[in-house]
Amino acid sequence: MSEFWLKKMKYYFKIHDFDHDGYINEDDFGEIGRKFADIYKASPEKKEELIGHWRKWWRYMMKDEDLKKNNRLTLPILVRSIGQQLYDPDVVSVVSKIIYGMFELLDVDKDGFLQPEEHRRWYEHMGFPEEAFDRRAAFDAMDTNHDCRLSIDEFNTSFMDFMFSQNESDAGNYFFGPLVD
């Protein structure tokens, strides 16, 4: 794997290790879905579905681990796992369900697209302060057809690019904002 891809994985791990203890466990992943669903006042069914997808993805990342001995996702396990799962259709399906579920919640006006303001809230809820980076530039990078709105396909492709691509010019490199150490 390239140094650039490793930098993305380190960044992904850092922003999901909410308590900064060097581990991400299944409850942390479920908490991501719960918080997101609560912020957007998702129905109880939608909330449980989103939490379930997040937890399932965590289990995919931990599939080579003995969960009785180790139930904590570390950066080395994440890197190894994502590297092995690049082309696993089951993993891609689970991840796409997460992204589709989050897109549905972000799309407040339910027009099937994310407008810049709807997309801006994504970064807000990820905990990035407004002044941290140019959110519009990130939006524009992901808006590959330049129609000033993000389709579900653009949003999903951007996430997949972030997680799996080693190409430094992919639009998805901005999915979680600029890569910072």
Short mmCIF file of C-alpha atoms in Angstrom, two decimals:
data_model
loop_
_atom_site.label_atom_id
_atom_site.label_comp_id
_atom_site.label_asym_id
_atom_site.label_seq_id
_atom_site.Cartn_x
_atom_site.Cartn_y
_atom_site.Cartn_z
CA MET A 1 0.00 0.00 0.00
CA SER A 2 1.15 3.52 -0.73
CA GLU A 3 2.26 6.03 1.89
CA PHE A 4 -0.63 8.24 0.81
CA TRP A 5 -3.19 5.48 1.48
CA LEU A 6 -1.58 4.78 4.86
CA LYS A 7 -1.90 8.47 5.70
CA LYS A 8 -5.63 8.28 4.91
CA MET A 9 -6.08 5.24 7.12
CA LYS A 10 -4.21 6.91 10.00
CA TYR A 11 -6.44 9.95 9.61
CA TYR A 12 -9.61 7.81 9.44
CA PHE A 13 -8.56 5.99 12.60
CA LYS A 14 -7.74 9.22 14.41
CA ILE A 15 -11.11 10.84 13.74
CA HIS A 16 -13.02 7.69 14.76
CA ASP A 17 -11.06 7.05 17.96
CA PHE A 18 -13.36 9.39 19.83
CA ASP A 19 -11.89 8.84 23.28
CA HIS A 20 -8.30 8.87 21.95
CA ASP A 21 -7.38 5.63 23.68
CA GLY A 22 -5.77 4.10 20.58
CA TYR A 23 -8.63 1.65 20.00
CA ILE A 24 -11.99 1.52 18.31
CA ASN A 25 -14.38 -1.12 19.59
CA GLU A 26 -17.74 -2.31 18.30
CA ASP A 27 -19.62 0.03 20.63
CA ASP A 28 -17.65 3.01 19.24
CA PHE A 29 -18.74 2.10 15.72
CA GLY A 30 -22.33 1.63 16.87
CA GLU A 31 -22.11 5.01 18.60
CA ILE A 32 -21.25 6.65 15.28
CA GLY A 33 -24.52 5.41 13.83
CA ARG A 34 -26.47 6.29 16.97
CA LYS A 35 -25.17 9.85 17.19
CA PHE A 36 -25.79 10.47 13.54
CA ALA A 37 -29.32 9.05 13.72
CA ASP A 38 -30.08 11.11 16.86
CA ILE A 39 -28.84 14.35 15.31
CA TYR A 40 -31.12 13.87 12.33
CA LYS A 41 -34.02 12.49 14.37
CA ALA A 42 -34.15 9.23 12.43
CA SER A 43 -36.99 6.84 13.08
CA PRO A 44 -36.22 4.08 15.61
CA GLU A 45 -36.11 1.57 12.75
CA LYS A 46 -33.69 3.68 10.70
CA LYS A 47 -31.54 4.28 13.77
CA GLU A 48 -31.24 0.56 14.54
CA GLU A 49 -30.55 -0.20 10.89
CA LEU A 50 -27.73 2.35 10.74
CA ILE A 51 -26.22 1.16 14.04
CA GLY A 52 -26.42 -2.41 12.77
CA HIS A 53 -24.58 -1.57 9.54
CA TRP A 54 -21.81 0.24 11.44
CA ARG A 55 -21.41 -2.69 13.83
CA LYS A 56 -21.36 -5.16 10.94
CA TRP A 57 -18.57 -3.22 9.26
CA TRP A 58 -16.58 -3.25 12.49
CA ARG A 59 -16.98 -7.05 12.61
CA TYR A 60 -15.70 -7.28 9.02
CA MET A 61 -12.65 -5.28 10.02
CA MET A 62 -12.09 -7.62 12.96
CA LYS A 63 -12.84 -10.85 11.08
CA ASP A 64 -9.27 -12.20 11.40
CA GLU A 65 -9.11 -11.46 15.12
CA ASP A 66 -10.04 -13.75 18.00
CA LEU A 67 -12.71 -11.50 19.52
CA LYS A 68 -12.53 -13.35 22.84
CA LYS A 69 -8.91 -12.19 23.16
CA ASN A 70 -9.10 -8.89 21.34
CA ASN A 71 -12.21 -6.83 20.64
CA ARG A 72 -10.42 -3.57 19.97
CA LEU A 73 -9.64 -2.31 16.50
CA THR A 74 -6.15 -0.83 16.36
CA LEU A 75 -4.56 1.10 13.53
CA PRO A 76 -2.48 -1.91 12.37
CA ILE A 77 -5.59 -4.11 12.32
CA LEU A 78 -7.52 -1.42 10.39
CA VAL A 79 -4.75 -1.07 7.81
CA ARG A 80 -4.43 -4.83 7.33
CA SER A 81 -8.18 -5.35 7.21
CA ILE A 82 -9.02 -2.56 4.75
CA GLY A 83 -6.07 -3.62 2.60
CA GLN A 84 -7.45 -7.17 2.45
CA GLN A 85 -11.04 -6.08 1.82
CA LEU A 86 -10.47 -3.82 -1.17
CA TYR A 87 -12.48 -6.00 -3.50
CA ASP A 88 -14.71 -7.95 -1.12
CA PRO A 89 -18.26 -7.43 -2.45
CA ASP A 90 -19.78 -8.17 0.98
CA VAL A 91 -17.75 -5.39 2.59
CA VAL A 92 -18.52 -2.97 -0.24
CA SER A 93 -22.22 -3.77 0.20
CA VAL A 94 -22.17 -3.11 3.96
CA VAL A 95 -20.19 0.10 3.55
CA SER A 96 -22.53 1.29 0.80
CA LYS A 97 -25.52 0.68 3.10
CA ILE A 98 -23.89 2.89 5.73
CA ILE A 99 -23.22 5.63 3.21
CA TYR A 100 -26.70 5.41 1.70
CA GLY A 101 -28.25 5.57 5.18
CA MET A 102 -26.20 8.59 6.15
CA PHE A 103 -26.91 10.29 2.82
CA GLU A 104 -30.62 9.79 3.37
CA LEU A 105 -30.38 11.53 6.74
CA LEU A 106 -28.16 14.35 5.44
CA ASP A 107 -30.58 15.02 2.56
CA VAL A 108 -32.86 17.12 4.73
CA ASP A 109 -35.02 18.42 1.87
CA LYS A 110 -35.34 14.86 0.46
CA ASP A 111 -34.60 15.91 -3.12
CA GLY A 112 -32.10 13.07 -3.65
CA PHE A 113 -29.07 15.37 -3.57
CA LEU A 114 -26.88 17.06 -1.00
CA GLN A 115 -26.71 20.79 -1.40
CA PRO A 116 -23.61 22.58 -0.04
CA GLU A 117 -25.43 23.48 3.19
CA GLU A 118 -26.58 19.89 3.77
CA HIS A 119 -23.08 18.63 3.05
CA ARG A 120 -21.54 21.25 5.35
CA ARG A 121 -23.42 19.68 8.26
CA TRP A 122 -21.63 16.40 7.58
CA TYR A 123 -18.35 18.02 8.65
CA GLU A 124 -20.04 19.74 11.58
CA HIS A 125 -21.27 16.41 12.92
CA MET A 126 -17.87 14.85 12.39
CA GLY A 127 -16.57 17.50 14.79
CA PHE A 128 -14.61 19.67 12.38
CA PRO A 129 -14.74 23.36 13.27
CA GLU A 130 -15.87 25.70 10.50
CA GLU A 131 -12.45 27.34 10.30
CA ALA A 132 -10.59 24.02 10.02
CA PHE A 133 -10.71 24.00 6.22
CA ASP A 134 -12.57 25.26 3.17
CA ARG A 135 -15.66 23.06 3.18
CA ARG A 136 -16.81 24.40 -0.15
CA ALA A 137 -13.55 23.28 -1.78
CA ALA A 138 -14.13 19.79 -0.37
CA PHE A 139 -17.71 19.84 -1.70
CA ASP A 140 -16.54 21.02 -5.12
CA ALA A 141 -13.91 18.27 -5.29
CA MET A 142 -16.56 15.62 -4.61
CA ASP A 143 -19.05 17.20 -7.06
CA THR A 144 -17.49 15.45 -10.04
CA ASN A 145 -20.17 16.49 -12.55
CA HIS A 146 -20.05 20.13 -11.33
CA ASP A 147 -23.81 20.58 -10.94
CA CYS A 148 -23.46 22.17 -7.47
CA ARG A 149 -25.03 19.22 -5.68
CA LEU A 150 -23.87 15.77 -4.64
CA SER A 151 -25.74 12.71 -5.82
CA ILE A 152 -25.73 9.53 -3.79
CA ASP A 153 -23.36 8.07 -6.37
CA GLU A 154 -20.89 10.95 -5.94
CA PHE A 155 -21.13 10.68 -2.15
CA ASN A 156 -20.69 6.89 -2.13
CA THR A 157 -17.88 6.97 -4.70
CA SER A 158 -16.10 9.64 -2.69
CA PHE A 159 -16.25 7.50 0.44
CA MET A 160 -15.07 4.38 -1.41
CA ASP A 161 -12.23 6.40 -2.94
CA PHE A 162 -11.22 7.64 0.49
CA MET A 163 -11.18 4.16 2.00
CA PHE A 164 -9.80 2.09 -0.85
CA SER A 165 -8.06 4.23 -3.47
CA GLN A 166 -4.36 5.02 -3.53
CA ASN A 167 -4.79 7.74 -6.15
CA GLU A 168 -3.84 11.11 -4.67
CA SER A 169 -6.08 13.02 -7.09
CA ASP A 170 -9.34 11.20 -6.30
CA ALA A 171 -12.24 13.43 -5.26
CA GLY A 172 -12.92 11.19 -2.27
CA ASN A 173 -9.71 12.22 -0.57
CA TYR A 174 -11.74 15.14 0.81
CA PHE A 175 -14.54 12.97 2.20
CA PHE A 176 -13.46 13.64 5.79
CA GLY A 177 -11.91 17.01 5.00
CA PRO A 178 -8.22 17.62 4.37
CA LEU A 179 -5.80 15.00 5.58
CA VAL A 180 -4.02 16.29 8.63
CA ASP A 181 -1.57 14.54 10.91
#
